[in-house]
CSV table of C-alpha atoms in Angstrom, one decimal:
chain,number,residue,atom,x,y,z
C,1,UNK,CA,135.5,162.0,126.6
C,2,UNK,CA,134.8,160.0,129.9
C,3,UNK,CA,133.3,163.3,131.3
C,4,UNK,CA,130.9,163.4,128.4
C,5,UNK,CA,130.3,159.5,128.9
C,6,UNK,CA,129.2,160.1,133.0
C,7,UNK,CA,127.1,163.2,132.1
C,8,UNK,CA,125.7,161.1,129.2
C,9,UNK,CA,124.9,158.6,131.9
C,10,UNK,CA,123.8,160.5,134.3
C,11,UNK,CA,121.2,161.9,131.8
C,12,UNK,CA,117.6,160.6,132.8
C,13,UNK,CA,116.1,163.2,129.9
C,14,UNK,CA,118.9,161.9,127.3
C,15,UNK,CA,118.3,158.4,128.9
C,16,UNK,CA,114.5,158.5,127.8
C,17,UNK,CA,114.3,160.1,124.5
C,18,UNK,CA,116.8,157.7,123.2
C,19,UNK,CA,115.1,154.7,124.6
C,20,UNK,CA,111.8,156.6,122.9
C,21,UNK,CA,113.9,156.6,120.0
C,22,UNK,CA,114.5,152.8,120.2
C,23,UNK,CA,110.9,151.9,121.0
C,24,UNK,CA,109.7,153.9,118.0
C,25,UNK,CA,112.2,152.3,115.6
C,26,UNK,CA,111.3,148.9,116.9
C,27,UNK,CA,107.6,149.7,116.5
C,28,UNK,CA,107.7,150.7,112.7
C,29,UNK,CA,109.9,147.6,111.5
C,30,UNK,CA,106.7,145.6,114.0
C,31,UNK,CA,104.1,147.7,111.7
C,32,UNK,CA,105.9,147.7,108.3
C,33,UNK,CA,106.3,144.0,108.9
C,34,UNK,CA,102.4,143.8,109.8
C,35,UNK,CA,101.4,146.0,107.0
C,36,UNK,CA,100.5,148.7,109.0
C,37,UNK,CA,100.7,152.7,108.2
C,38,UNK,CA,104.6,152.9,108.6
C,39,UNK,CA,105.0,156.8,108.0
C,40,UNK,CA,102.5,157.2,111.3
C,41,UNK,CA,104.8,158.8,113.5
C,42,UNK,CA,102.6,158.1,117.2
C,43,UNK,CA,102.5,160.2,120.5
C,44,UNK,CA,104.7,159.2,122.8
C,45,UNK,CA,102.3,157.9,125.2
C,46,UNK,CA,100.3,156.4,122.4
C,47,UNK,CA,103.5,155.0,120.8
C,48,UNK,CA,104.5,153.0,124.6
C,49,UNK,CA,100.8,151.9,124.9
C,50,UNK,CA,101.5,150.1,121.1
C,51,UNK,CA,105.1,149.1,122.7
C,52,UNK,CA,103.4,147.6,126.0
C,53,UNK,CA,101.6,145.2,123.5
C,54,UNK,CA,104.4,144.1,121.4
C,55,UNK,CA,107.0,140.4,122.5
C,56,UNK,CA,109.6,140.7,120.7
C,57,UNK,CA,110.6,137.7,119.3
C,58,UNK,CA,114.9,136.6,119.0
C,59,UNK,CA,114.2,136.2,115.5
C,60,UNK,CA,112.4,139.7,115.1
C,61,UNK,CA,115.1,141.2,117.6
C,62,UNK,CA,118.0,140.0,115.3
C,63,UNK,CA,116.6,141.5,112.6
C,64,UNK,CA,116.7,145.4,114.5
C,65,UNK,CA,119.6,144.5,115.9
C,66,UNK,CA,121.6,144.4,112.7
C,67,UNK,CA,120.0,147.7,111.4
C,68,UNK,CA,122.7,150.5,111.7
C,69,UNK,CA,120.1,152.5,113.5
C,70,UNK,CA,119.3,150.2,116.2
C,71,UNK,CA,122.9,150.2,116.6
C,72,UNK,CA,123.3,153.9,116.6
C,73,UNK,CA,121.0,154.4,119.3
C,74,UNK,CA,123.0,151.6,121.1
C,75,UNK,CA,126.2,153.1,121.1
C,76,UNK,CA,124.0,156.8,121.9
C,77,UNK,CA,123.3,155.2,125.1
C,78,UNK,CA,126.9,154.1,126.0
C,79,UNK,CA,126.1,150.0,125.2
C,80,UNK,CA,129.3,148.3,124.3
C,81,UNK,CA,129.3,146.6,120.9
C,82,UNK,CA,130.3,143.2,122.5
C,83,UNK,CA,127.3,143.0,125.0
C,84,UNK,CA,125.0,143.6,121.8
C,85,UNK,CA,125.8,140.0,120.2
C,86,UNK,CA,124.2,138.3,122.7
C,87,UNK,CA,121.7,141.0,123.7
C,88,UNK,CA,118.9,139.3,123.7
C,89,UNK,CA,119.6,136.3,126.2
C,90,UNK,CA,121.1,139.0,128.4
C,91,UNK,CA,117.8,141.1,128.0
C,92,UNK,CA,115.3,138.4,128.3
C,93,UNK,CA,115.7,137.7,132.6
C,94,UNK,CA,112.4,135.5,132.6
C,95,UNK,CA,113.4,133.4,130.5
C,96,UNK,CA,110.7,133.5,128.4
C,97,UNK,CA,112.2,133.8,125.3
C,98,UNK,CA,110.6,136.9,124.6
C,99,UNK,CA,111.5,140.5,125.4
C,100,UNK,CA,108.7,142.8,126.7
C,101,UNK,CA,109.4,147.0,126.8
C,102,UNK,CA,109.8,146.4,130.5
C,103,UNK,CA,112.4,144.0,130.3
C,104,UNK,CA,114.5,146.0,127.2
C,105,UNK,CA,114.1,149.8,129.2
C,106,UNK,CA,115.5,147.7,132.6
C,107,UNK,CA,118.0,145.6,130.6
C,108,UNK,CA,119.6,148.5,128.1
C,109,UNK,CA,119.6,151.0,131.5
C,110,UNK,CA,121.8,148.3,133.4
C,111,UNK,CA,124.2,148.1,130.2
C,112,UNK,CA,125.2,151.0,129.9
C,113,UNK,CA,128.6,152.2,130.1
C,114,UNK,CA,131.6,150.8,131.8
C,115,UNK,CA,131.2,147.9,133.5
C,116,UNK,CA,131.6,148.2,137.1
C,117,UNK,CA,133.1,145.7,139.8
C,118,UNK,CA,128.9,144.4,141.1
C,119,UNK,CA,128.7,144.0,137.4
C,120,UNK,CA,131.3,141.5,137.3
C,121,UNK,CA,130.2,139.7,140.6
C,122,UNK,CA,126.8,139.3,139.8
């Protein structure tokens, strides 16, 4: 198993179709929520244009959080379940109180998997 967890990680392909994966999900609870054409299914370039766009609020980010697919694409990319309760404070490093795609592809890629000794320092 901890083979398949340091290919897993390893895995820039696997790494960006499930962060394409996460992105998209994120963007149709935005567009349902906005009344927009939900069953679109976007390019993936046109679908990270859309996600360039998009702050994602804490209250909006709680709400994906506690869908069973956000979490299944969590635990796809090796994120422990107890660094997903506070998620979005980790996530959010301006301090803005808003999460931009920049900030959740950096974030998520630095959480995954074991964490390591300059994990702990830092």
């Amino acid at each position: 198993e901890q083979l398949r967890q340091r290919e897993r990680l390893a895995n820039q392909s696997f790494f960006h179709q499930k962060m394409t994966d996460l992105i998209g999900f994120i963007m149709n609870v935005h567009n349902a929520k906005m009344d927009a054409a939900v069953g679109e299914v976007c390019a993936e370039e046109a679908l990270l244009e859309q996600a360039a766009e998009l702050e994602i609020t804490p209250d909006f980010f709680e709400e994906v959080r506690q869908n069973p697919v956000f979490t299944a694409i969590l635990a796809d990319l090796d994120v422990a379940d107890e660094d997903s309760f506070n998620l979005f404070q980790t996530l959010d490093v301006d301090g803005s109180g808003t999460l931009d795609v920049e900030e959740l592809f950096d974030g998520i890629a630095r959480l995954r998997g074991d964490a390591r000794r300059s994990d702990i320092v830092s």
